[in-house]
Amino acid sequence: MKKLISCVFLSAVLMVATAAPGLAKGKNDPVHAGCVVSNGWADATSLPTDQVVNFMITDSTGTSGWVLGFTTDGTWGVSVPAQNGPTTYQFVSETWGPNGSKYTVFASC
C-alpha cells in the first residue's frame, strides 16, 4: 500500500513540475518559432496553425503591421522593404487593446 501511495504522490509531483514552465509563460512570450530575414524576405517557421497570424515591422519610424491570415503548415514568408536603421520583424497573434497595441509574439527577427 505504501508503494502505491508513493507512486501516486510521485506522479502528481512530476505532473505539476512539467506543467509549471508552460503556465509561467507571459502573454507576450515568444512561441518557439523561427524567423530569418534575408534578401528582402522574412521567413517564419513553426507558427501556430490554429489562429490568425499578423506581421509587424518596427524601425526608427515606429511600428506598422498587417494581417497575413492562417497558415496550414506553420510557415510564412513576407517581402519586406529596405531596412531603415535597426529593424525588427515579428509574426504575431491577433491584436487587442488600444489601437491593437497588445499581441502575442510567435517569432521575431
Coordinates of C-alpha atoms in Angstrom, one line a residue:
M1 CA 0.0 0.0 0.0
K2 CA 2.9 2.4 0.8
K3 CA 4.4 1.8 -2.7
L4 CA 1.0 2.6 -4.3
I5 CA 0.7 5.9 -2.3
S6 CA 4.4 6.7 -3.1
C7 CA 3.8 6.1 -6.8
V8 CA 0.6 8.3 -6.9
F9 CA 2.4 11.1 -5.0
L10 CA 5.4 10.9 -7.3
S11 CA 3.2 11.0 -10.4
A12 CA 1.4 14.1 -9.1
V13 CA 4.7 15.9 -8.3
L14 CA 6.0 15.1 -11.8
M15 CA 2.8 16.3 -13.5
V16 CA 3.0 19.7 -11.6
A17 CA 6.7 20.1 -12.3
T18 CA 6.3 19.5 -16.0
A19 CA 3.3 21.8 -16.3
A20 CA 4.8 24.7 -14.3
P21 CA 7.0 26.1 -17.1
G22 CA 4.1 26.3 -19.5
L23 CA 1.9 28.0 -17.0
A24 CA 4.6 30.6 -16.2
K25 CA 4.7 31.9 -19.8
G26 CA 3.5 35.5 -20.2
K27 CA 1.1 36.7 -22.8
N28 CA 3.9 38.2 -25.0
D29 CA 6.5 35.5 -24.5
P30 CA 7.6 34.2 -27.9
V31 CA 6.4 30.8 -29.1
H32 CA 9.3 28.6 -30.2
A33 CA 9.1 29.6 -33.8
G34 CA 12.0 30.6 -36.0
C35 CA 12.4 33.7 -38.1
V36 CA 15.1 34.7 -40.6
V37 CA 15.5 37.8 -42.8
S38 CA 17.5 37.6 -46.0
N39 CA 17.4 39.5 -49.3
G40 CA 14.3 41.5 -48.6
W41 CA 12.3 38.5 -47.3
A42 CA 11.3 37.5 -43.7
D43 CA 10.6 33.8 -43.3
A44 CA 9.0 32.2 -40.2
T45 CA 8.6 28.5 -39.3
S46 CA 6.7 26.7 -36.5
L47 CA 3.9 29.3 -36.4
P48 CA 0.6 28.2 -34.9
T49 CA -1.8 26.8 -37.5
D50 CA -5.0 27.4 -35.4
Q51 CA -5.1 31.2 -35.3
V52 CA -4.7 34.3 -37.4
V53 CA -1.1 35.5 -38.0
N54 CA -0.3 39.2 -38.3
F55 CA 3.1 40.7 -39.3
M56 CA 4.7 43.7 -37.6
I57 CA 7.7 45.9 -38.6
T58 CA 9.3 48.1 -36.1
D59 CA 12.0 50.6 -37.1
S60 CA 13.0 54.2 -36.4
T61 CA 9.7 55.5 -37.8
G62 CA 7.6 53.3 -35.5
T63 CA 5.6 50.1 -35.8
S64 CA 3.3 49.1 -38.6
G65 CA 1.7 45.8 -39.5
W66 CA -0.9 43.9 -41.4
V67 CA -2.9 40.7 -41.3
L68 CA -1.4 37.7 -43.1
G69 CA -4.1 35.1 -42.3
F70 CA -3.9 31.4 -41.4
T71 CA -1.1 29.0 -42.2
T72 CA -1.8 25.3 -42.8
D73 CA 1.8 24.2 -42.4
G74 CA 3.2 26.7 -39.8
T75 CA 5.3 28.7 -42.3
W76 CA 5.0 32.1 -43.8
G77 CA 7.3 34.3 -46.0
V78 CA 6.8 38.1 -46.3
S79 CA 8.5 40.5 -48.7
V80 CA 9.9 43.3 -46.5
P81 CA 11.1 46.9 -47.5
A82 CA 14.7 48.0 -47.2
Q83 CA 15.7 48.5 -43.6
N84 CA 15.5 52.0 -42.1
G85 CA 18.1 51.6 -39.4
P86 CA 17.7 48.8 -36.7
T87 CA 14.5 46.9 -37.7
T88 CA 12.5 44.2 -36.0
Y89 CA 10.1 41.9 -37.8
Q90 CA 7.5 40.0 -35.9
F91 CA 5.0 37.3 -36.7
V92 CA 2.3 37.9 -34.1
S93 CA -1.2 36.9 -32.9
E94 CA -4.5 38.7 -33.4
T95 CA -4.2 42.1 -31.8
W96 CA -6.3 43.6 -29.0
G97 CA -6.2 46.6 -26.7
P98 CA -5.9 50.3 -27.6
N99 CA -5.1 50.6 -31.3
G100 CA -4.1 46.9 -31.4
S101 CA -1.2 47.6 -29.2
K102 CA -1.3 44.2 -27.5
Y103 CA -0.4 40.8 -29.1
T104 CA 1.5 37.6 -28.6
V105 CA 4.8 37.3 -30.5
F106 CA 5.2 34.0 -32.3
A107 CA 8.5 34.7 -34.0
S108 CA 10.8 37.7 -34.0
C109 CA 13.9 38.5 -36.2

